[in-house]
């Protein structure tokens, strides 16, 4: 793979941010202490450093998570089956995918990171190999899922790493659960800052005409359009075309990646979930803000940012860093999902950053 590559993911470019989570009762968890060291490491993980190329980008030496059509591990959460991958030992890292993706999107990160850390990659409810639950979706669902995953499966404080939608899920979880999150890593995260006036549209009271005529017509139109878009988006040829339009280096747009995206769409509930996800995004994009969550954050933050992302450019990363002082920024010559296009660079940057932190592991006692 060329070292100066750009990707963007199968993730939809919707940006939204979740509600505040009532603090999780995680009183039995013993605390991990995290102290920040002065941060200057080898030039790759320093604020504002641009990573252009490296001998790390070697296709021949890359290890990849085996693709299992049946999935890896499953956990029952609120009556729903949740899929996750678990490998390695050490300080736990939770990898959270973006819209339309799954744990398999971390295929080149899990094997490498698990050499020194306990790595979990979880499928958010409605995506991947997790159940396609017929519920009302918003970001608080995934925040609660990750919070309970920490409590019931990981059972100790962890590093949260997320791409796009997964990045915002990681951020809101960390903002609401500082006692169990050691640090956050965002890769081209979803979410938006509040508008200059700081106002949020409150809407108006629904009239009878809107309720009984316009609203049903709007829903019918949405279902028709989104039904067609879902049918189109799950065609392998269409998936490949979209991926190649957002991966500057298309060498990783392979059958593995395409199958990891299209196979979950075979679920009979997938179309309805897609409709609910998209209509929720449309109506709630401005309800929550990045600045609102960052103002609650208390742990170190690392931004691994693909500067060539056609959806979420480097301006957002700079704005996040300016807003939250305890932030380190690594600029990568990649697109929306650098973890899959330039995984060696992402893995090294992440490990270097983790090495710059003093992490003490303390398991939860029974």
mmCIF file of C-alpha atoms in Angstrom:
data_model
loop_
_atom_site.group_PDB
_atom_site.id
_atom_site.type_symbol
_atom_site.label_atom_id
_atom_site.label_comp_id
_atom_site.label_asym_id
_atom_site.label_seq_id
_atom_site.Cartn_x
_atom_site.Cartn_y
_atom_site.Cartn_z
ATOM 1 C CA UNK A 1 0.000 0.000 0.000
ATOM 2 C CA UNK A 2 1.328 3.437 -0.827
ATOM 3 C CA UNK A 3 2.293 5.326 2.300
ATOM 4 C CA UNK A 4 0.548 8.513 1.307
ATOM 5 C CA UNK A 5 -2.969 7.192 0.843
ATOM 6 C CA UNK A 6 -6.418 8.412 1.525
ATOM 7 C CA UNK A 7 -9.514 6.557 2.536
ATOM 8 C CA UNK A 8 -13.028 7.145 3.524
ATOM 9 C CA UNK A 9 -15.262 4.466 4.856
ATOM 10 C CA UNK A 10 -18.548 2.832 4.049
ATOM 11 C CA UNK A 11 -19.743 5.009 6.849
ATOM 12 C CA UNK A 12 -22.507 7.422 6.008
ATOM 13 C CA UNK A 13 -21.515 11.042 6.392
ATOM 14 C CA UNK A 14 -24.256 11.783 8.892
ATOM 15 C CA UNK A 15 -23.026 13.574 11.994
ATOM 16 C CA UNK A 16 -24.865 13.475 15.262
ATOM 17 C CA UNK A 17 -24.216 13.485 18.936
ATOM 18 C CA UNK A 18 -25.929 11.771 21.841
ATOM 19 C CA UNK A 19 -27.751 12.816 24.999
ATOM 20 C CA UNK A 20 -26.133 12.972 28.373
ATOM 21 C CA UNK A 21 -26.007 9.602 30.123
ATOM 22 C CA UNK A 22 -27.029 9.348 33.726
ATOM 23 C CA UNK A 23 -23.899 8.201 35.531
ATOM 24 C CA UNK A 24 -23.484 4.434 35.402
ATOM 25 C CA UNK A 25 -23.457 2.714 38.787
ATOM 26 C CA UNK A 26 -20.097 1.134 38.446
ATOM 27 C CA UNK A 27 -19.103 1.403 42.072
ATOM 28 C CA UNK A 28 -17.461 -1.993 42.354
ATOM 29 C CA UNK A 29 -14.944 -1.250 39.655
ATOM 30 C CA UNK A 30 -11.519 -0.593 41.073
ATOM 31 C CA UNK A 31 -10.024 2.525 39.574
ATOM 32 C CA UNK A 32 -7.185 2.697 37.113
ATOM 33 C CA UNK A 33 -4.985 5.725 37.532
ATOM 34 C CA UNK A 34 -3.906 7.562 34.420
ATOM 35 C CA UNK A 35 -1.252 10.253 34.553
ATOM 36 C CA UNK A 36 -0.245 12.326 31.598
ATOM 37 C CA UNK A 37 3.433 12.418 30.764
ATOM 38 C CA UNK A 38 4.972 15.323 28.974
ATOM 39 C CA UNK A 39 4.125 14.518 25.409
ATOM 40 C CA UNK A 40 6.877 14.429 22.821
ATOM 41 C CA UNK A 41 7.475 11.040 21.302
ATOM 42 C CA UNK A 42 9.498 10.182 18.233
ATOM 43 C CA UNK A 43 7.881 12.821 16.059
ATOM 44 C CA UNK A 44 4.912 10.696 14.986
ATOM 45 C CA UNK A 45 2.577 11.411 17.876
ATOM 46 C CA UNK A 46 3.084 15.063 18.519
ATOM 47 C CA UNK A 47 0.355 17.630 18.197
ATOM 48 C CA UNK A 48 -0.011 18.655 14.593
ATOM 49 C CA UNK A 49 2.541 16.227 13.167
ATOM 50 C CA UNK A 50 1.755 15.103 9.643
ATOM 51 C CA UNK A 51 2.510 11.456 8.947
ATOM 52 C CA UNK A 52 3.256 11.191 5.264
ATOM 53 C CA UNK A 53 4.943 7.865 4.865
ATOM 54 C CA UNK A 54 6.749 5.090 6.605
ATOM 55 C CA UNK A 55 8.358 1.752 6.106
ATOM 56 C CA UNK A 56 5.449 0.482 8.226
ATOM 57 C CA UNK A 57 3.304 0.267 5.110
ATOM 58 C CA UNK A 58 4.218 -3.230 4.021
ATOM 59 C CA UNK A 59 1.428 -5.375 2.636
ATOM 60 C CA UNK A 60 3.518 -8.514 2.871
ATOM 61 C CA UNK A 61 4.024 -8.219 6.634
ATOM 62 C CA UNK A 62 0.458 -7.270 7.540
ATOM 63 C CA UNK A 63 -1.557 -9.573 9.767
ATOM 64 C CA UNK A 64 -5.326 -9.598 9.278
ATOM 65 C CA UNK A 65 -8.174 -10.765 11.484
ATOM 66 C CA UNK A 66 -9.667 -13.922 9.920
ATOM 67 C CA UNK A 67 -13.117 -13.333 8.502
ATOM 68 C CA UNK A 68 -15.686 -15.630 10.129
ATOM 69 C CA UNK A 69 -19.131 -15.522 8.518
ATOM 70 C CA UNK A 70 -20.625 -16.820 11.758
ATOM 71 C CA UNK A 71 -18.923 -14.159 13.879
ATOM 72 C CA UNK A 72 -16.728 -14.463 16.955
ATOM 73 C CA UNK A 73 -18.258 -13.855 20.394
ATOM 74 C CA UNK A 74 -21.775 -12.857 21.408
ATOM 75 C CA UNK A 75 -23.156 -11.049 24.453
ATOM 76 C CA UNK A 76 -26.826 -10.595 25.316
ATOM 77 C CA UNK A 77 -27.698 -6.984 26.040
ATOM 78 C CA UNK A 78 -31.262 -5.906 26.785
ATOM 79 C CA UNK A 79 -32.444 -9.092 25.126
ATOM 80 C CA UNK A 80 -30.424 -8.462 21.961
ATOM 81 C CA UNK A 81 -27.435 -10.392 20.632
ATOM 82 C CA UNK A 82 -24.281 -8.269 20.416
ATOM 83 C CA UNK A 83 -21.248 -9.426 18.442
ATOM 84 C CA UNK A 84 -17.684 -8.673 19.484
ATOM 85 C CA UNK A 85 -14.105 -9.772 18.896
ATOM 86 C CA UNK A 86 -11.714 -10.233 21.823
ATOM 87 C CA UNK A 87 -7.960 -10.789 21.590
ATOM 88 C CA UNK A 88 -4.809 -10.249 23.636
ATOM 89 C CA UNK A 89 -3.995 -9.311 27.221
ATOM 90 C CA UNK A 90 -3.216 -6.112 29.054
ATOM 91 C CA UNK A 91 -4.840 -2.697 29.320
ATOM 92 C CA UNK A 92 -8.176 -2.951 27.474
ATOM 93 C CA UNK A 93 -8.895 -1.097 24.243
ATOM 94 C CA UNK A 94 -12.412 -0.992 22.792
ATOM 95 C CA UNK A 95 -12.656 -0.383 19.039
ATOM 96 C CA UNK A 96 -15.966 1.083 17.824
ATOM 97 C CA UNK A 97 -16.790 1.088 14.109
ATOM 98 C CA UNK A 98 -18.608 3.688 12.033
ATOM 99 C CA UNK A 99 -21.971 3.747 10.269
ATOM 100 C CA UNK A 100 -22.550 0.690 8.078
ATOM 101 C CA UNK A 101 -19.390 -1.071 9.221
ATOM 102 C CA UNK A 102 -18.614 -3.700 11.864
ATOM 103 C CA UNK A 103 -15.868 -5.097 14.062
ATOM 104 C CA UNK A 104 -14.285 -6.508 10.898
ATOM 105 C CA UNK A 105 -13.408 -2.975 9.794
ATOM 106 C CA UNK A 106 -10.629 -3.148 12.425
ATOM 107 C CA UNK A 107 -9.206 -6.228 10.690
ATOM 108 C CA UNK A 108 -5.641 -4.856 10.484
ATOM 109 C CA UNK A 109 -5.639 -3.216 13.911
ATOM 110 C CA UNK A 110 -6.830 -6.032 16.176
ATOM 111 C CA UNK A 111 -3.927 -8.459 15.563
ATOM 112 C CA UNK A 112 -1.235 -5.791 15.993
ATOM 113 C CA UNK A 113 -2.726 -4.031 19.015
ATOM 114 C CA UNK A 114 -3.458 -7.328 20.760
ATOM 115 C CA UNK A 115 0.277 -8.015 21.004
ATOM 116 C CA UNK A 116 0.441 -5.625 23.956
ATOM 117 C CA UNK A 117 -3.173 -4.873 24.894
ATOM 118 C CA UNK A 118 -6.512 -6.564 25.509
ATOM 119 C CA UNK A 119 -8.468 -5.604 22.404
ATOM 120 C CA UNK A 120 -12.225 -5.670 21.977
ATOM 121 C CA UNK A 121 -14.011 -4.708 18.771
ATOM 122 C CA UNK A 122 -17.769 -4.489 19.223
ATOM 123 C CA UNK A 123 -20.625 -4.311 16.709
ATOM 124 C CA UNK A 124 -23.071 -1.591 17.654
ATOM 125 C CA UNK A 125 -26.716 -2.635 17.885
ATOM 126 C CA UNK A 126 -28.268 -2.552 14.404
ATOM 127 C CA UNK A 127 -24.935 -3.040 12.651
ATOM 128 C CA UNK A 128 -22.630 -5.877 11.681
ATOM 129 C CA UNK A 129 -23.308 -9.219 13.340
ATOM 130 C CA UNK A 130 -25.283 -7.673 16.205
ATOM 131 C CA UNK A 131 -29.062 -7.945 16.191
ATOM 132 C CA UNK A 132 -31.070 -5.703 13.889
ATOM 133 C CA UNK A 133 -33.386 -4.623 16.671
ATOM 134 C CA UNK A 134 -36.633 -2.859 15.740
ATOM 135 C CA UNK A 135 -36.342 0.023 18.194
ATOM 136 C CA UNK A 136 -36.124 3.788 18.030
ATOM 137 C CA UNK A 137 -32.451 4.500 17.411
ATOM 138 C CA UNK A 138 -30.452 7.439 18.604
ATOM 139 C CA UNK A 139 -26.897 7.802 19.827
ATOM 140 C CA UNK A 140 -27.864 7.200 23.448
ATOM 141 C CA UNK A 141 -28.571 3.569 22.552
ATOM 142 C CA UNK A 142 -24.940 2.968 21.565
ATOM 143 C CA UNK A 143 -23.638 5.010 24.472
ATOM 144 C CA UNK A 144 -25.576 2.781 26.858
ATOM 145 C CA UNK A 145 -24.426 -0.321 24.985
ATOM 146 C CA UNK A 146 -20.752 0.621 25.329
ATOM 147 C CA UNK A 147 -21.249 1.586 28.982
ATOM 148 C CA UNK A 148 -22.762 -1.808 29.794
ATOM 149 C CA UNK A 149 -20.140 -3.582 27.687
ATOM 150 C CA UNK A 150 -17.501 -1.949 29.894
ATOM 151 C CA UNK A 151 -19.345 -3.031 33.015
ATOM 152 C CA UNK A 152 -20.310 -6.596 32.065
ATOM 153 C CA UNK A 153 -17.624 -7.794 29.640
ATOM 154 C CA UNK A 154 -14.496 -5.669 30.078
ATOM 155 C CA UNK A 155 -14.947 -5.150 33.841
ATOM 156 C CA UNK A 156 -12.205 -2.547 34.125
ATOM 157 C CA UNK A 157 -11.438 0.946 32.792
ATOM 158 C CA UNK A 158 -10.421 1.062 29.139
ATOM 159 C CA UNK A 159 -9.277 3.153 26.200
ATOM 160 C CA UNK A 160 -12.098 3.906 23.728
ATOM 161 C CA UNK A 161 -11.206 4.159 20.031
ATOM 162 C CA UNK A 162 -13.843 5.114 17.484
ATOM 163 C CA UNK A 163 -14.182 5.988 13.818
ATOM 164 C CA UNK A 164 -16.910 8.320 12.548
ATOM 165 C CA UNK A 165 -20.145 7.337 14.339
ATOM 166 C CA UNK A 166 -18.051 5.141 16.619
ATOM 167 C CA UNK A 167 -15.904 8.144 17.462
ATOM 168 C CA UNK A 168 -18.824 10.112 18.736
ATOM 169 C CA UNK A 169 -20.105 7.094 20.636
ATOM 170 C CA UNK A 170 -16.699 6.831 22.303
ATOM 171 C CA UNK A 171 -16.677 10.532 23.108
ATOM 172 C CA UNK A 172 -20.107 10.686 24.701
ATOM 173 C CA UNK A 173 -19.426 7.525 26.713
ATOM 174 C CA UNK A 174 -16.194 8.988 28.046
ATOM 175 C CA UNK A 175 -17.855 12.307 28.858
ATOM 176 C CA UNK A 176 -20.501 10.592 30.964
ATOM 177 C CA UNK A 177 -18.346 7.831 32.495
ATOM 178 C CA UNK A 178 -14.999 9.381 33.425
ATOM 179 C CA UNK A 179 -14.385 6.736 36.084
ATOM 180 C CA UNK A 180 -14.130 3.907 33.549
ATOM 181 C CA UNK A 181 -12.547 5.562 30.514
ATOM 182 C CA UNK A 182 -8.770 6.039 30.512
ATOM 183 C CA UNK A 183 -8.535 7.894 27.220
ATOM 184 C CA UNK A 184 -10.306 8.482 23.920
ATOM 185 C CA UNK A 185 -9.023 8.147 20.358
ATOM 186 C CA UNK A 186 -11.062 9.656 17.529
ATOM 187 C CA UNK A 187 -10.535 8.815 13.869
ATOM 188 C CA UNK A 188 -12.430 11.311 11.706
ATOM 189 C CA UNK A 189 -15.238 11.466 14.211
ATOM 190 C CA UNK A 190 -18.872 12.260 13.527
ATOM 191 C CA UNK A 191 -20.508 15.095 15.427
ATOM 192 C CA UNK A 192 -20.785 18.833 15.006
ATOM 193 C CA UNK A 193 -20.113 21.936 17.030
ATOM 194 C CA UNK A 194 -22.995 24.156 18.088
ATOM 195 C CA UNK A 195 -23.901 27.024 15.809
ATOM 196 C CA UNK A 196 -22.611 30.513 16.657
ATOM 197 C CA UNK A 197 -25.850 31.524 18.371
ATOM 198 C CA UNK A 198 -25.766 28.394 20.507
ATOM 199 C CA UNK A 199 -29.429 27.779 19.810
ATOM 200 C CA UNK A 200 -31.183 24.555 18.925
ATOM 201 C CA UNK A 201 -34.450 24.489 17.031
ATOM 202 C CA UNK A 202 -37.255 23.567 19.395
ATOM 203 C CA UNK A 203 -39.886 22.982 16.737
ATOM 204 C CA UNK A 204 -43.513 24.077 16.892
ATOM 205 C CA UNK A 205 -46.695 22.449 18.075
ATOM 206 C CA UNK A 206 -47.978 19.926 15.546
ATOM 207 C CA UNK A 207 -51.243 20.885 13.878
ATOM 208 C CA UNK A 208 -53.997 18.447 12.913
ATOM 209 C CA UNK A 209 -53.123 18.924 9.228
ATOM 210 C CA UNK A 210 -49.477 18.092 9.906
ATOM 211 C CA UNK A 211 -50.333 15.105 12.094
ATOM 212 C CA UNK A 212 -52.938 13.410 9.915
ATOM 213 C CA UNK A 213 -51.949 14.366 6.377
ATOM 214 C CA UNK A 214 -48.490 15.855 5.968
ATOM 215 C CA UNK A 215 -46.715 13.574 8.435
ATOM 216 C CA UNK A 216 -48.017 10.306 6.848
ATOM 217 C CA UNK A 217 -47.152 11.632 3.381
ATOM 218 C CA UNK A 218 -43.687 12.557 4.535
ATOM 219 C CA UNK A 219 -43.179 9.099 6.055
ATOM 220 C CA UNK A 220 -44.425 7.399 2.884
ATOM 221 C CA UNK A 221 -42.026 9.471 0.801
ATOM 222 C CA UNK A 222 -39.142 8.765 3.163
ATOM 223 C CA UNK A 223 -39.847 5.040 3.172
ATOM 224 C CA UNK A 224 -40.022 4.929 -0.608
ATOM 225 C CA UNK A 225 -36.802 6.834 -1.133
ATOM 226 C CA UNK A 226 -34.861 5.192 1.691
ATOM 227 C CA UNK A 227 -36.126 1.754 0.674
ATOM 228 C CA UNK A 228 -34.644 2.258 -2.769
ATOM 229 C CA UNK A 229 -31.414 3.657 -1.327
ATOM 230 C CA UNK A 230 -31.083 0.664 0.999
ATOM 231 C CA UNK A 231 -31.638 -1.802 -1.839
ATOM 232 C CA UNK A 232 -29.069 0.029 -3.926
ATOM 233 C CA UNK A 233 -26.536 0.441 -1.132
ATOM 234 C CA UNK A 234 -26.394 -3.272 -0.325
ATOM 235 C CA UNK A 235 -25.495 -4.377 -3.857
ATOM 236 C CA UNK A 236 -21.854 -5.592 -3.852
ATOM 237 C CA UNK A 237 -21.052 -3.666 -7.033
ATOM 238 C CA UNK A 238 -22.434 -0.487 -5.525
ATOM 239 C CA UNK A 239 -20.518 -1.018 -2.269
ATOM 240 C CA UNK A 240 -17.317 -1.548 -4.208
ATOM 241 C CA UNK A 241 -17.916 1.572 -6.285
ATOM 242 C CA UNK A 242 -18.554 3.751 -3.245
ATOM 243 C CA UNK A 243 -15.538 2.366 -1.410
ATOM 244 C CA UNK A 244 -13.284 3.009 -4.368
ATOM 245 C CA UNK A 245 -14.531 6.573 -4.523
ATOM 246 C CA UNK A 246 -13.474 7.197 -0.926
ATOM 247 C CA UNK A 247 -10.353 5.030 -0.635
ATOM 248 C CA UNK A 248 -7.590 6.903 -2.446
ATOM 249 C CA UNK A 249 -5.499 3.758 -2.376
ATOM 250 C CA UNK A 250 -8.015 1.095 -3.377
ATOM 251 C CA UNK A 251 -5.819 -1.940 -2.640
ATOM 252 C CA UNK A 252 -7.799 -2.668 0.536
ATOM 253 C CA UNK A 253 -11.165 -2.555 -1.234
ATOM 254 C CA UNK A 254 -11.343 -6.322 -1.430
ATOM 255 C CA UNK A 255 -13.865 -9.136 -1.087
ATOM 256 C CA UNK A 256 -13.279 -9.296 2.671
ATOM 257 C CA UNK A 257 -14.287 -5.669 3.164
ATOM 258 C CA UNK A 258 -17.232 -5.834 0.776
ATOM 259 C CA UNK A 259 -18.587 -8.998 2.380
ATOM 260 C CA UNK A 260 -18.251 -7.514 5.876
ATOM 261 C CA UNK A 261 -20.546 -4.694 4.756
ATOM 262 C CA UNK A 262 -23.065 -6.589 2.607
ATOM 263 C CA UNK A 263 -23.586 -9.755 4.659
ATOM 264 C CA UNK A 264 -25.377 -7.995 7.573
ATOM 265 C CA UNK A 265 -27.859 -6.513 5.083
ATOM 266 C CA UNK A 266 -29.234 -10.015 4.473
ATOM 267 C CA UNK A 267 -30.994 -9.854 7.846
ATOM 268 C CA UNK A 268 -34.787 -9.500 7.276
ATOM 269 C CA UNK A 269 -34.893 -6.538 9.666
ATOM 270 C CA UNK A 270 -31.989 -4.702 8.058
ATOM 271 C CA UNK A 271 -34.130 -2.509 5.809
ATOM 272 C CA UNK A 272 -36.338 -1.314 8.667
ATOM 273 C CA UNK A 273 -33.294 -0.627 10.830
ATOM 274 C CA UNK A 274 -31.751 1.385 7.998
ATOM 275 C CA UNK A 275 -34.933 3.457 7.712
ATOM 276 C CA UNK A 276 -35.039 4.134 11.449
ATOM 277 C CA UNK A 277 -31.361 4.998 11.597
ATOM 278 C CA UNK A 278 -31.541 7.420 8.706
ATOM 279 C CA UNK A 279 -34.703 9.193 9.816
ATOM 280 C CA UNK A 280 -33.287 9.546 13.328
ATOM 281 C CA UNK A 281 -30.115 11.075 11.912
ATOM 282 C CA UNK A 282 -32.110 13.489 9.779
ATOM 283 C CA UNK A 283 -34.140 14.779 12.713
ATOM 284 C CA UNK A 284 -31.493 14.835 15.445
ATOM 285 C CA UNK A 285 -28.233 15.958 13.858
ATOM 286 C CA UNK A 286 -28.196 19.298 15.655
ATOM 287 C CA UNK A 287 -29.578 18.124 18.975
ATOM 288 C CA UNK A 288 -26.194 17.325 20.529
ATOM 289 C CA UNK A 289 -22.846 19.001 20.001
ATOM 290 C CA UNK A 290 -19.168 18.155 20.106
ATOM 291 C CA UNK A 291 -18.420 21.133 22.311
ATOM 292 C CA UNK A 292 -21.061 19.950 24.757
ATOM 293 C CA UNK A 293 -19.378 16.571 25.120
ATOM 294 C CA UNK A 294 -15.822 17.905 25.069
ATOM 295 C CA UNK A 295 -16.690 20.280 27.902
ATOM 296 C CA UNK A 296 -17.410 17.217 30.064
ATOM 297 C CA UNK A 297 -14.366 15.202 29.018
ATOM 298 C CA UNK A 298 -11.592 14.730 31.578
ATOM 299 C CA UNK A 299 -9.214 12.173 30.018
ATOM 300 C CA UNK A 300 -6.482 12.488 27.366
ATOM 301 C CA UNK A 301 -7.720 12.686 23.784
ATOM 302 C CA UNK A 302 -5.878 11.574 20.649
ATOM 303 C CA UNK A 303 -7.004 12.544 17.160
ATOM 304 C CA UNK A 304 -5.813 10.310 14.324
ATOM 305 C CA UNK A 305 -7.109 12.304 11.405
ATOM 306 C CA UNK A 306 -7.216 11.460 7.726
ATOM 307 C CA UNK A 307 -6.632 14.883 6.192
ATOM 308 C CA UNK A 308 -7.856 13.807 2.748
ATOM 309 C CA UNK A 309 -11.296 12.762 4.007
ATOM 310 C CA UNK A 310 -13.941 14.078 1.569
ATOM 311 C CA UNK A 311 -16.540 14.037 4.365
ATOM 312 C CA UNK A 312 -14.786 15.191 7.555
ATOM 313 C CA UNK A 313 -11.758 17.311 6.797
ATOM 314 C CA UNK A 314 -8.848 18.403 9.004
ATOM 315 C CA UNK A 315 -10.554 21.659 10.023
ATOM 316 C CA UNK A 316 -12.719 19.745 12.488
ATOM 317 C CA UNK A 317 -9.675 18.133 14.090
ATOM 318 C CA UNK A 318 -8.038 21.530 14.575
ATOM 319 C CA UNK A 319 -11.243 22.885 16.091
ATOM 320 C CA UNK A 320 -11.470 19.954 18.522
ATOM 321 C CA UNK A 321 -7.841 20.442 19.552
ATOM 322 C CA UNK A 322 -8.355 24.168 20.066
ATOM 323 C CA UNK A 323 -11.417 23.515 22.207
ATOM 324 C CA UNK A 324 -10.020 20.677 24.351
ATOM 325 C CA UNK A 325 -6.484 21.374 25.514
ATOM 326 C CA UNK A 326 -5.586 17.818 26.545
ATOM 327 C CA UNK A 327 -5.556 16.746 22.900
ATOM 328 C CA UNK A 328 -2.805 15.315 20.709
ATOM 329 C CA UNK A 329 -3.263 15.424 16.950
ATOM 330 C CA UNK A 330 -1.684 13.205 14.312
ATOM 331 C CA UNK A 331 -2.435 14.197 10.725
ATOM 332 C CA UNK A 332 -2.446 11.291 8.290
ATOM 333 C CA UNK A 333 -2.447 11.354 4.521
ATOM 334 C CA UNK A 334 -5.595 9.246 4.423
ATOM 335 C CA UNK A 335 -9.337 9.626 4.197
ATOM 336 C CA UNK A 336 -12.334 8.883 6.376
ATOM 337 C CA UNK A 337 -11.132 5.566 7.798
ATOM 338 C CA UNK A 338 -7.360 5.692 8.147
ATOM 339 C CA UNK A 339 -7.367 2.593 10.344
ATOM 340 C CA UNK A 340 -8.166 0.473 7.273
ATOM 341 C CA UNK A 341 -6.198 2.287 4.599
ATOM 342 C CA UNK A 342 -2.998 3.070 6.518
ATOM 343 C CA UNK A 343 -3.344 0.673 9.461
ATOM 344 C CA UNK A 344 0.389 0.472 10.166
ATOM 345 C CA UNK A 345 0.572 4.231 10.672
ATOM 346 C CA UNK A 346 -2.530 4.235 12.842
ATOM 347 C CA UNK A 347 -1.308 1.297 14.927
ATOM 348 C CA UNK A 348 2.075 2.904 15.535
ATOM 349 C CA UNK A 349 0.613 6.302 16.370
ATOM 350 C CA UNK A 350 -1.835 4.730 18.804
ATOM 351 C CA UNK A 351 0.787 2.575 20.502
ATOM 352 C CA UNK A 352 3.181 5.526 20.776
ATOM 353 C CA UNK A 353 0.472 7.624 22.391
ATOM 354 C CA UNK A 354 -0.456 4.859 24.825
ATOM 355 C CA UNK A 355 3.205 4.463 25.718
ATOM 356 C CA UNK A 356 3.345 8.132 26.615
ATOM 357 C CA UNK A 357 0.657 7.605 29.256
ATOM 358 C CA UNK A 358 1.236 5.896 32.558
ATOM 359 C CA UNK A 359 -1.502 3.297 32.807
ATOM 360 C CA UNK A 360 -1.961 1.136 35.868
ATOM 361 C CA UNK A 361 -4.233 -1.819 35.431
ATOM 362 C CA UNK A 362 -6.467 -2.928 38.268
ATOM 363 C CA UNK A 363 -9.083 -5.575 37.636
ATOM 364 C CA UNK A 364 -12.522 -5.378 39.125
ATOM 365 C CA UNK A 365 -12.832 -7.635 42.127
ATOM 366 C CA UNK A 366 -15.775 -10.047 42.252
#
